[in-house]
CSV table of C-alpha atoms in Angstrom, one decimal:
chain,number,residue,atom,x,y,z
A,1,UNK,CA,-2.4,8.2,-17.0
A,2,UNK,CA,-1.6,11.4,-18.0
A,3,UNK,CA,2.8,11.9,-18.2
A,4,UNK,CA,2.5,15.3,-16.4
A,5,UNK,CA,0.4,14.6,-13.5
A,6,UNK,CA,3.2,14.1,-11.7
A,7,UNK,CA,4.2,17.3,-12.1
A,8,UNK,CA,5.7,19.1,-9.2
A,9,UNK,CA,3.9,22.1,-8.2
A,10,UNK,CA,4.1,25.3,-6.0
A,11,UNK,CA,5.6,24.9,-2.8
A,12,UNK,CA,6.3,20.9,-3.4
A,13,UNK,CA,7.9,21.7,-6.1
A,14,UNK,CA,10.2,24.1,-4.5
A,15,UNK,CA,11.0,21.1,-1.9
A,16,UNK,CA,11.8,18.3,-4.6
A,17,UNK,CA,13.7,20.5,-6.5
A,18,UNK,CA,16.3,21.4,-4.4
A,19,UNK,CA,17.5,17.5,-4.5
A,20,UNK,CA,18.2,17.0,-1.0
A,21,UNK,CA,20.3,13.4,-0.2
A,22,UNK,CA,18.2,12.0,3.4
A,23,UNK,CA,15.3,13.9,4.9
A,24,UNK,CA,15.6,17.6,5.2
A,25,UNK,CA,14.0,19.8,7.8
A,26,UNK,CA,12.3,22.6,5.8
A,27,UNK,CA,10.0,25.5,6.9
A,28,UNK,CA,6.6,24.1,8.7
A,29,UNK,CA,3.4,25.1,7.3
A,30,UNK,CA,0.5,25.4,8.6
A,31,UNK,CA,-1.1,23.4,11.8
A,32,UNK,CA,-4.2,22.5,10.8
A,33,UNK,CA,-5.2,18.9,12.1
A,34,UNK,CA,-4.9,16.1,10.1
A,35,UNK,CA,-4.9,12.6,11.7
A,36,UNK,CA,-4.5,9.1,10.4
A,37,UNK,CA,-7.6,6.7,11.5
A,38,UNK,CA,-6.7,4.7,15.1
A,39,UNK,CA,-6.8,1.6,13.4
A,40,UNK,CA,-4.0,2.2,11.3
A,41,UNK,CA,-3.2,0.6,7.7
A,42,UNK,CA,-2.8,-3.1,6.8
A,43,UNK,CA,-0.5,-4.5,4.1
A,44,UNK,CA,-1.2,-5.5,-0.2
A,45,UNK,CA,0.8,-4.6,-2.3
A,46,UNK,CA,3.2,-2.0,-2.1
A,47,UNK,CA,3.1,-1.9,1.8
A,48,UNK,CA,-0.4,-0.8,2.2
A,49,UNK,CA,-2.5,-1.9,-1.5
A,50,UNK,CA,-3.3,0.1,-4.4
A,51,UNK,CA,-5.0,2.8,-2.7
A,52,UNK,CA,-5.4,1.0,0.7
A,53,UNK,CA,-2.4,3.2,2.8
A,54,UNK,CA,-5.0,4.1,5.4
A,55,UNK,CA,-7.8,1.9,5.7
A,56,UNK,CA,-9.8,1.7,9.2
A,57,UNK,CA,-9.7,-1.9,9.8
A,58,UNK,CA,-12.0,-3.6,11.8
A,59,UNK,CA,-13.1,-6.8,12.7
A,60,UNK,CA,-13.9,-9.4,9.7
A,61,UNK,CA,-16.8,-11.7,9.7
A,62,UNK,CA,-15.5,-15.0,7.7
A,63,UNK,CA,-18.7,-15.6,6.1
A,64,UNK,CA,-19.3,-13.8,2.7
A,65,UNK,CA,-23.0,-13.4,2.2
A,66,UNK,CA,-23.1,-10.1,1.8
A,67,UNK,CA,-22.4,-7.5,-0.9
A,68,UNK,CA,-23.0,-4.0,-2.2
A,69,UNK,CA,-26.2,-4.0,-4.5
A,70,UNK,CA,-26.4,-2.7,-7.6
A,71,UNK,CA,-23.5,-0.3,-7.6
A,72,UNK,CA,-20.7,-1.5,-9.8
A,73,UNK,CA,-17.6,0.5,-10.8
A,74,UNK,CA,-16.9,-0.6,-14.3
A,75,UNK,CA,-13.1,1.2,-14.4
A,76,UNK,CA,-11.8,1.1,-10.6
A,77,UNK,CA,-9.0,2.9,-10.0
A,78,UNK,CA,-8.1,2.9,-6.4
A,79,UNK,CA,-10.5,3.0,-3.3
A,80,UNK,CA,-10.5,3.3,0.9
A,81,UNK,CA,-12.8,1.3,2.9
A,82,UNK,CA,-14.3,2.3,6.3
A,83,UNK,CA,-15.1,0.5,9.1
A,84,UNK,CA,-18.5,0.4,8.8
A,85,UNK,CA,-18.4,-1.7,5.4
A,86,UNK,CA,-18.9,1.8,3.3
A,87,UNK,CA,-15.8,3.7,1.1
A,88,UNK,CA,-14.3,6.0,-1.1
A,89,UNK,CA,-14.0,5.0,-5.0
A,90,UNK,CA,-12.4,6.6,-7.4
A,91,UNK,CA,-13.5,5.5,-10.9
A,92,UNK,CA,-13.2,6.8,-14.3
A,93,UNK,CA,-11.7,10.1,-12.5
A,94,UNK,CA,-14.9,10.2,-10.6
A,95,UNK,CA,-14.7,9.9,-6.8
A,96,UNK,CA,-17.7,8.2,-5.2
A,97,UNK,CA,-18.6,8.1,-1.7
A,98,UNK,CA,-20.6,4.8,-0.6
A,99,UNK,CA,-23.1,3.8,2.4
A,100,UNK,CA,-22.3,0.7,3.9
A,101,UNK,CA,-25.4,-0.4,1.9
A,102,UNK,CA,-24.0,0.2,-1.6
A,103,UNK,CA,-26.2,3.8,-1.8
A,104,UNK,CA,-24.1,6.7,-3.2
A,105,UNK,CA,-23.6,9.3,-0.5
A,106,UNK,CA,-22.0,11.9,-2.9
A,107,UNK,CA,-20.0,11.8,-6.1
A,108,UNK,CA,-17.5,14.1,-7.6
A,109,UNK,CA,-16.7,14.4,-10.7
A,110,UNK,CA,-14.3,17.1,-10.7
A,111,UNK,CA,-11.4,15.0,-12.1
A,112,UNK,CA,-8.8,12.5,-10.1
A,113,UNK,CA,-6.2,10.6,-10.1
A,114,UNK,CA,-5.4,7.5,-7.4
A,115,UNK,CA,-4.3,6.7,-5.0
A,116,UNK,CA,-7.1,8.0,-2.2
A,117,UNK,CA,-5.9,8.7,1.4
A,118,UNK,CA,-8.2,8.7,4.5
A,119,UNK,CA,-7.3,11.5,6.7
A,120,UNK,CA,-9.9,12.4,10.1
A,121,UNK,CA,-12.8,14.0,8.0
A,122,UNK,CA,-11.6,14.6,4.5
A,123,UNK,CA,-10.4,11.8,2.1
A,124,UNK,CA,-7.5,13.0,0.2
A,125,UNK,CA,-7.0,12.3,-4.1
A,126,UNK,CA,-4.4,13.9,-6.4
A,127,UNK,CA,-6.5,16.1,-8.9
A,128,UNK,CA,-6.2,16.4,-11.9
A,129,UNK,CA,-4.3,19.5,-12.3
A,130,UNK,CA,-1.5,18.3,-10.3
A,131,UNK,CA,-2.8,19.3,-6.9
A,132,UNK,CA,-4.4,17.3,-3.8
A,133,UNK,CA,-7.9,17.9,-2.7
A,134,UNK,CA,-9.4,17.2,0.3
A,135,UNK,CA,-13.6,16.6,0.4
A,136,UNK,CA,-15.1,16.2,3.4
A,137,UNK,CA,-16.1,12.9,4.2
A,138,UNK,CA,-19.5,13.9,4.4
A,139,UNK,CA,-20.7,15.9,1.8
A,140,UNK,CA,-18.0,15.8,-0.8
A,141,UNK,CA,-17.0,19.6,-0.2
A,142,UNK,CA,-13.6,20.6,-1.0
A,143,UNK,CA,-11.9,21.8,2.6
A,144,UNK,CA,-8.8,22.2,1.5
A,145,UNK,CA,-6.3,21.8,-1.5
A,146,UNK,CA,-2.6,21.6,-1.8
A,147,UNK,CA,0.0,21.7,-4.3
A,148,UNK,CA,1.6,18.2,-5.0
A,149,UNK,CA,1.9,14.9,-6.4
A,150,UNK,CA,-0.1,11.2,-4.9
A,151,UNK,CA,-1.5,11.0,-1.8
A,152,UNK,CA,0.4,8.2,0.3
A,153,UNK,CA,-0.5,8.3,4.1
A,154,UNK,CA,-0.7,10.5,6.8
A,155,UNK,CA,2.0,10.7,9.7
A,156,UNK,CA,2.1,13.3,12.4
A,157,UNK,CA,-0.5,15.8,11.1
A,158,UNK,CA,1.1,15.9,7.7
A,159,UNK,CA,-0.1,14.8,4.1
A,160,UNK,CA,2.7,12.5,2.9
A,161,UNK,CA,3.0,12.8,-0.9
A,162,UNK,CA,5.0,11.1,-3.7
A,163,UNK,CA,6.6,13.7,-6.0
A,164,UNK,CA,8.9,12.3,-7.8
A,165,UNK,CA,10.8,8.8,-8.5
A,166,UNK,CA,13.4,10.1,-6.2
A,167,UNK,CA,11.3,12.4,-3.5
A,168,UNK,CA,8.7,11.5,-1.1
A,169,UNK,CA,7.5,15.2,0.4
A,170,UNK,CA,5.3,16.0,3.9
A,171,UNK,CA,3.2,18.8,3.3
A,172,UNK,CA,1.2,20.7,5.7
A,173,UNK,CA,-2.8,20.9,5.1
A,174,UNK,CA,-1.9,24.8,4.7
A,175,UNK,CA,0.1,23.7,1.3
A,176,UNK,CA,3.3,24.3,3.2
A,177,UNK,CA,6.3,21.9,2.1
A,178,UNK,CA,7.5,20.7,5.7
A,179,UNK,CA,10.5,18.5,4.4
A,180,UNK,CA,11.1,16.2,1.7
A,181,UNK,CA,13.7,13.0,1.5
A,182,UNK,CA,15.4,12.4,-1.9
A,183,UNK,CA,17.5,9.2,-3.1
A,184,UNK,CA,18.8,8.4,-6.4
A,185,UNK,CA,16.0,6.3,-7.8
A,186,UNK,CA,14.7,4.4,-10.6
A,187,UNK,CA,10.6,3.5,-9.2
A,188,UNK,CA,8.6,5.3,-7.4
A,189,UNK,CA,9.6,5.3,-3.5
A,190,UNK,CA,7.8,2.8,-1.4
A,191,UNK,CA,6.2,3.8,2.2
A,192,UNK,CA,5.4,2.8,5.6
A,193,UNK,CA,4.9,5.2,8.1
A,194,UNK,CA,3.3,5.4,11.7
A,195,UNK,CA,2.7,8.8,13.6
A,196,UNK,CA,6.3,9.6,14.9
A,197,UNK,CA,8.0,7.6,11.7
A,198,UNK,CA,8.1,7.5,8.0
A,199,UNK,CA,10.0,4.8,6.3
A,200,UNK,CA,10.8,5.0,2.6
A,201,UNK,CA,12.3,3.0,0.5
A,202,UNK,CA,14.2,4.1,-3.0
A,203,UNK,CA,15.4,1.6,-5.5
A,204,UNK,CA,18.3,2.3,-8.1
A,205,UNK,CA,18.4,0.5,-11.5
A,206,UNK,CA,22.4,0.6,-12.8
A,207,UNK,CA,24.4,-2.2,-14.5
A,208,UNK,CA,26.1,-4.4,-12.5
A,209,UNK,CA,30.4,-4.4,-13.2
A,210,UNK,CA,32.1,-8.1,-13.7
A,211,UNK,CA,33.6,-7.3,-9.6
A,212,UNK,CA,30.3,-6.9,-7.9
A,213,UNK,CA,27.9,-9.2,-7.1
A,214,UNK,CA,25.6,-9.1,-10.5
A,215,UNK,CA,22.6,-8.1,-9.0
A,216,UNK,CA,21.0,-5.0,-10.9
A,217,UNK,CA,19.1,-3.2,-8.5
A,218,UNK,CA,19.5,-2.0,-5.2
A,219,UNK,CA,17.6,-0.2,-2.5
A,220,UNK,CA,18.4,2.3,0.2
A,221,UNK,CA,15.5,2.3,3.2
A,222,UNK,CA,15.7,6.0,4.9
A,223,UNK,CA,13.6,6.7,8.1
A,224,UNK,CA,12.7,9.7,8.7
A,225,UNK,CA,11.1,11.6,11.9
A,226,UNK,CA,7.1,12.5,10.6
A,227,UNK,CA,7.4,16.1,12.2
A,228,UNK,CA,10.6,17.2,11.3
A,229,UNK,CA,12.4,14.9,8.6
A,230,UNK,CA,15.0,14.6,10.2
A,231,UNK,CA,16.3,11.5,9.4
A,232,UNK,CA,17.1,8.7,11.9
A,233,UNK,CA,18.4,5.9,9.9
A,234,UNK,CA,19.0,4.6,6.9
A,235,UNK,CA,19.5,0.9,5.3
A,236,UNK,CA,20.6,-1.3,2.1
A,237,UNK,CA,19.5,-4.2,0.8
A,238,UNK,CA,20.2,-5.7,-2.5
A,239,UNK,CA,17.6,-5.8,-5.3
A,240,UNK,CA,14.1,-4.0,-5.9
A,241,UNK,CA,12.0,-3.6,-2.3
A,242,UNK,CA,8.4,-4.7,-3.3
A,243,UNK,CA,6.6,-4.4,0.4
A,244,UNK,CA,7.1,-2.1,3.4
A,245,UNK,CA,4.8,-2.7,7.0
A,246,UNK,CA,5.7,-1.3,10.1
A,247,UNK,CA,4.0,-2.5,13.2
A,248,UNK,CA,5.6,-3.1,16.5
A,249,UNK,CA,8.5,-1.0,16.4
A,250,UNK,CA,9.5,-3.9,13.5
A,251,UNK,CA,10.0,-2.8,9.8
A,252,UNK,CA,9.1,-5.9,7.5
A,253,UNK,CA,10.6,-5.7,4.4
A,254,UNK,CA,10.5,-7.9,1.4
A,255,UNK,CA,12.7,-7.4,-2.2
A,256,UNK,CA,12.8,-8.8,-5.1
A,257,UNK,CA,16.5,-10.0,-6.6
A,258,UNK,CA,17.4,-10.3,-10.1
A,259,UNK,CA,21.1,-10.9,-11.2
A,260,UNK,CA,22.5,-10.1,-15.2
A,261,UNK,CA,21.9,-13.6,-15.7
A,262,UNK,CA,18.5,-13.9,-14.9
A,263,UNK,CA,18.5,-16.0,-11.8
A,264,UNK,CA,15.9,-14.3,-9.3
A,265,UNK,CA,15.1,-15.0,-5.6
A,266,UNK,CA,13.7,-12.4,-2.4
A,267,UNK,CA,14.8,-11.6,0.5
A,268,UNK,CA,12.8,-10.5,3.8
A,269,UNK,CA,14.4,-8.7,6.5
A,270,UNK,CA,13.4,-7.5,9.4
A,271,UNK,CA,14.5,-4.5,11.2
A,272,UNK,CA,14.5,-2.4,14.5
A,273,UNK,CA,12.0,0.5,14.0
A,274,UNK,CA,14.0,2.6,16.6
A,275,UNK,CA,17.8,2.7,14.7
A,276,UNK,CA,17.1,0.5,11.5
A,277,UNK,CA,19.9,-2.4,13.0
A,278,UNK,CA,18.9,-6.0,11.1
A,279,UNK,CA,17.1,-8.1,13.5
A,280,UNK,CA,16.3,-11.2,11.5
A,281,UNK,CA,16.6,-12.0,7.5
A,282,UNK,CA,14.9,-15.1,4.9
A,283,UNK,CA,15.9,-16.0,1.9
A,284,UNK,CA,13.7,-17.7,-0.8
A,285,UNK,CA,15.2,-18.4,-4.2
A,286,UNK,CA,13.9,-19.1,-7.4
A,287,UNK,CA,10.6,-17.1,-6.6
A,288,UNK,CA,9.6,-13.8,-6.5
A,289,UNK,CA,8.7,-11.7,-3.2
A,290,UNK,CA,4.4,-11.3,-3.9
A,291,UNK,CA,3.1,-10.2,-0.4
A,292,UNK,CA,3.6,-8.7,3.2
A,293,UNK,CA,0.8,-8.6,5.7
A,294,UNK,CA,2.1,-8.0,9.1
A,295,UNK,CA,-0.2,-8.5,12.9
A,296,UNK,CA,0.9,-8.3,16.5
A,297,UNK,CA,1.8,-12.2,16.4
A,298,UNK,CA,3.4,-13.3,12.6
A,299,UNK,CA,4.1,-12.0,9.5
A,300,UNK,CA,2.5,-13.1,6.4
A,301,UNK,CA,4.3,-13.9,3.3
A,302,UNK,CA,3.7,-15.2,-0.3
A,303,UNK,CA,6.5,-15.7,-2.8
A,304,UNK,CA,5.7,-18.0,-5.8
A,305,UNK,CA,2.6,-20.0,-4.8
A,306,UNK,CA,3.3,-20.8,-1.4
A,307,UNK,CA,1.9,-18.6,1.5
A,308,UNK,CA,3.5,-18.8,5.4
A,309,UNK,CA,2.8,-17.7,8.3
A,310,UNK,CA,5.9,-16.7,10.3
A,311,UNK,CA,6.9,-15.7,13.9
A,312,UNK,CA,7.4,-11.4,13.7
A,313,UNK,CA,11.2,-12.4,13.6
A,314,UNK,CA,10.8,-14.7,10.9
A,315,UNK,CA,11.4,-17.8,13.0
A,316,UNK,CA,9.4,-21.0,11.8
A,317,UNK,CA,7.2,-21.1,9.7
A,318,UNK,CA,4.2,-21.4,11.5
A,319,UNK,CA,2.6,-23.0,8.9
A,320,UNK,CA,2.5,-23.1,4.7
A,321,UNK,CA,-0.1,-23.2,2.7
A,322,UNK,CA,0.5,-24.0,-1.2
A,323,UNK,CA,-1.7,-22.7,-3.8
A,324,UNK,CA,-2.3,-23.9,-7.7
A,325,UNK,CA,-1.2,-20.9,-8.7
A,326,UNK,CA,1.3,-17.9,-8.2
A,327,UNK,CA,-0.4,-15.4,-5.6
A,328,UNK,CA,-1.5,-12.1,-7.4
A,329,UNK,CA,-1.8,-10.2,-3.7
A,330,UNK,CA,-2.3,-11.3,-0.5
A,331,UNK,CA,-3.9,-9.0,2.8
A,332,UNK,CA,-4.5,-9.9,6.4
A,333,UNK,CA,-7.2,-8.2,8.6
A,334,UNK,CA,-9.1,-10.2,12.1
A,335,UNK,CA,-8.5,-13.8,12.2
A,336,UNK,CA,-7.7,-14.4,8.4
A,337,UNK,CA,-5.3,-14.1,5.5
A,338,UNK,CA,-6.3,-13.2,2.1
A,339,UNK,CA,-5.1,-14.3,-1.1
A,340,UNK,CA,-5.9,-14.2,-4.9
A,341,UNK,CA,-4.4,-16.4,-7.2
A,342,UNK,CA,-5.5,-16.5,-11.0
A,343,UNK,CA,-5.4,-20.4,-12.3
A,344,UNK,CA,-5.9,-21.2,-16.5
A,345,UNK,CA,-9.7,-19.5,-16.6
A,346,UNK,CA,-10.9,-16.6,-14.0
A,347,UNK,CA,-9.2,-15.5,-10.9
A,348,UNK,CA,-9.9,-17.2,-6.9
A,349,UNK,CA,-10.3,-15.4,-4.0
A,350,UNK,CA,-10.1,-17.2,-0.6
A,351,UNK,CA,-9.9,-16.9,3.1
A,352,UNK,CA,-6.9,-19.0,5.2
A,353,UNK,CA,-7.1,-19.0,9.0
A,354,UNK,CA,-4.5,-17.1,10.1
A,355,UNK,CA,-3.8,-19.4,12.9
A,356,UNK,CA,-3.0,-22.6,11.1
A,357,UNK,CA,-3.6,-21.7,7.2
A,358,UNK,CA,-6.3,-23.8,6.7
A,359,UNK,CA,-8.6,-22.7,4.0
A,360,UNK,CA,-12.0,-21.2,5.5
A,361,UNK,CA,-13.6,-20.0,1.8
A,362,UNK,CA,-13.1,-19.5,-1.9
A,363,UNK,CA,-15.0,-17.4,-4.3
A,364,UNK,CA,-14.0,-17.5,-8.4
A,365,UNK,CA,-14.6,-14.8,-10.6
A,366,UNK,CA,-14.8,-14.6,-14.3
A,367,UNK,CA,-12.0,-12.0,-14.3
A,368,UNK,CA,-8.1,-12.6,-15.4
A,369,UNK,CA,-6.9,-11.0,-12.8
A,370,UNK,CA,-7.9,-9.8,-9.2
A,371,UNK,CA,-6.5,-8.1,-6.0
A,372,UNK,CA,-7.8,-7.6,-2.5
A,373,UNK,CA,-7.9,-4.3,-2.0
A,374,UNK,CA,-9.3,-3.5,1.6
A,375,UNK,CA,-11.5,-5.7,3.7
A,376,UNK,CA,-13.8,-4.1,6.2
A,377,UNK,CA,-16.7,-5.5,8.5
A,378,UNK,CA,-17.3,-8.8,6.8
A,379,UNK,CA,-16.9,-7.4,3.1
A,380,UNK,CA,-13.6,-8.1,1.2
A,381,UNK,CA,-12.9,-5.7,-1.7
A,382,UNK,CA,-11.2,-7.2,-4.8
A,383,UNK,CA,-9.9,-5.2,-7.7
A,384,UNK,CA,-9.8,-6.7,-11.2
A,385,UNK,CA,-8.8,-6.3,-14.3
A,386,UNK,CA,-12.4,-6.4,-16.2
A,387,UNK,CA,-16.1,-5.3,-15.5
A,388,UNK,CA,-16.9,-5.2,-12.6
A,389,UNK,CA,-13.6,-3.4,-12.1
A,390,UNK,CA,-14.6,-3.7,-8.2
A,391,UNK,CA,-16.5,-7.0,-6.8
A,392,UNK,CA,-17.6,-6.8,-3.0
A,393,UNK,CA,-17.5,-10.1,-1.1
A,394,UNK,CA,-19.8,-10.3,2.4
């Protein structure tokens, strides 16, 4: 990955440059509609997967008979999976649109970078020269382009993009910056949003002093209002936020702690969507925080090799399931959670019910590493780390 891709460009750069502390109102661009899919985004890594932030999620069939033949994608990169079992792959820098059957609908190869957005009829990917393009769903032609840096989600009609370690910018379609929020931070910013809210979180790497409390990290979550940037609250928890999911006026959040020692633990919190006051907190030591995956009834967890299933304010668990192995990601879509988990040889890929935990299938594959990616009617999509770079269960 190319160092300046991340560039900041025309009128994004103007935005991310000024260094703005919170969210900033700045001047609105232009109106053109972009909307994010009714079915809203479901939680990997990062609070919506490597290049999962908008997915249209439908129902799952648990049964994986059936796959996409003959198309393999050697060099994944990032993709977005539509309802209808099809997507959007990005692969080598070449951007492939798929028919639920596995036929190529288009391809570009004009050159991009992940992750890939899905926004009403264009699917969004940073290009190579620093911009974003949108191609129309259907044909692959460019619509529109903007100035700017990855494509994260889409809230109230406008592009959210990640400019900087320290910015995360909403631009208008038009290439308009609308407002930006800026923190002091180390990683890039992670992001939830819905269509009135963005939520952001900013980590800060500095070295602890002998009167604190030794951890090394800690992260500031700023909300933010989607049309104007205002911002509406703003949070701090100790150590290096790993997942964001909103859903149900609730903002899950999960970190990772490490203190100058080396002791580690995480930390989930839960908190009110509408003024960011703490509503419930868990804490798990000695493991890492390795998965969020949020529904109307629990929220899904996995730190170390044990998966849960808790209550949405944390209370329980509802049950526990316990792998061989650490979990390598972990996504919930229907009735089931998914998890990987990558034991001495090859990497396993099962489905728990997401009532009770109880394991319903389990595929292995000869990779070292694997992630579930997006999972779309009856087809799960796993990432890994070798050829195939993409495998498609169902």
């Amino acid at each position: 990955m190319v160092q300046t891709r991340r560039a900041l460009l025309g009128g994004l750069a103007t935005a991310a440059a000024a260094g703005l502390a919170g969210c900033t109102a700045l001047q609105r661009g232009d109106e053109r509609r972009v909307v994010e899919p009714a079915s809203g985004a479901w939680a990997t890594r990062y609070g919506g997967g490597r290049g999962t932030a908008a997915n249209d999620v439908d129902g799952v069939d648990r049964d994986p008979t059936r796959q996409w033949r003959e198309r393999t994608f050697p060099q994944y990169d990032a993709g977005v999976f539509t309802a209808d079992g099809g997507g959007f792959v990005l692969d080598t820098h070449t951007l492939t649109a798929v028919n639920p059957d596995g036929s190529v609908r288009w391809r570009s190869e004009a050159g991009y970078y992940d992750p890939v957005v899905l926004a009403d009829e264009v699917v969004v990917a940073e290009s190579m020269d620093g911009g974003l393009d949108a191609l129309a769903r259907s044909s692959g032609d460019r619509v529109w382009s903007v100035s700017g840096g990855e494509a994260l989600a889409v809230a109230d009609q406008r592009l959210l993009a990640r400019t900087a370690p320290e910015t995360v910018a909403a631009v208008a379609p038009g290439g308009d910056a609308a407002w930006s929020a800026s923190e002091p931070a180390s990683y890039s910013p992670v992001t939830a949003a819905t269509q009135e809210t963005v939520v952001a979180a900013f980590t800060d790497r500095y070295r602890a002093q002998p009167d604190t409390d030794g951890v090394a990290e800690r992260s500031t979550l700023v909300a933010c209002d989607a049309a104007t940037g205002s911002e509406q609250w703003r949070f701090s928890v100790p150590g290096n936020v790993q997942r964001v999911a909103v859903h149900d006026d609730r903002v899950h959040v999960g970190t990772g702690v490490r203190d100058v020692n080396g002791a580690f633990g995480a930390f989930q919190h839960v908190l009110s969507l509408d003024d960011g006051s703490p509503e419930a907190r868990r804490t798990y030591t000695g493991v890492w925080f390795d998965g969020l995956a949020v529904d109307s009834e629990q929220a899904f967890t996995a730190t170390g090799t044990t998966v849960r299933g808790l209550g949405p304010q944390l209370g329980g668990p509802n049950w526990e399931s316990t792998l061989p192995a650490r979990t390598t990601s972990l996504a919930a879509a229907a009735s089931s959670v998914y998890v990987t988990w990558s034991p001495d040889e090859g990497t396993v890929v099962a489905a728990l019910d997401a009532t009770s935990g109880e394991e319903q299938w389990r595929k292995s594959l000869p990779v070292g590493w694997a992630e579930v990616v997006g999972v779309t009617d009856g087809r799960v999509f796993v990432e890994t780390s070798e050829t195939p770079g993409l495998y498609v269960l169902g």
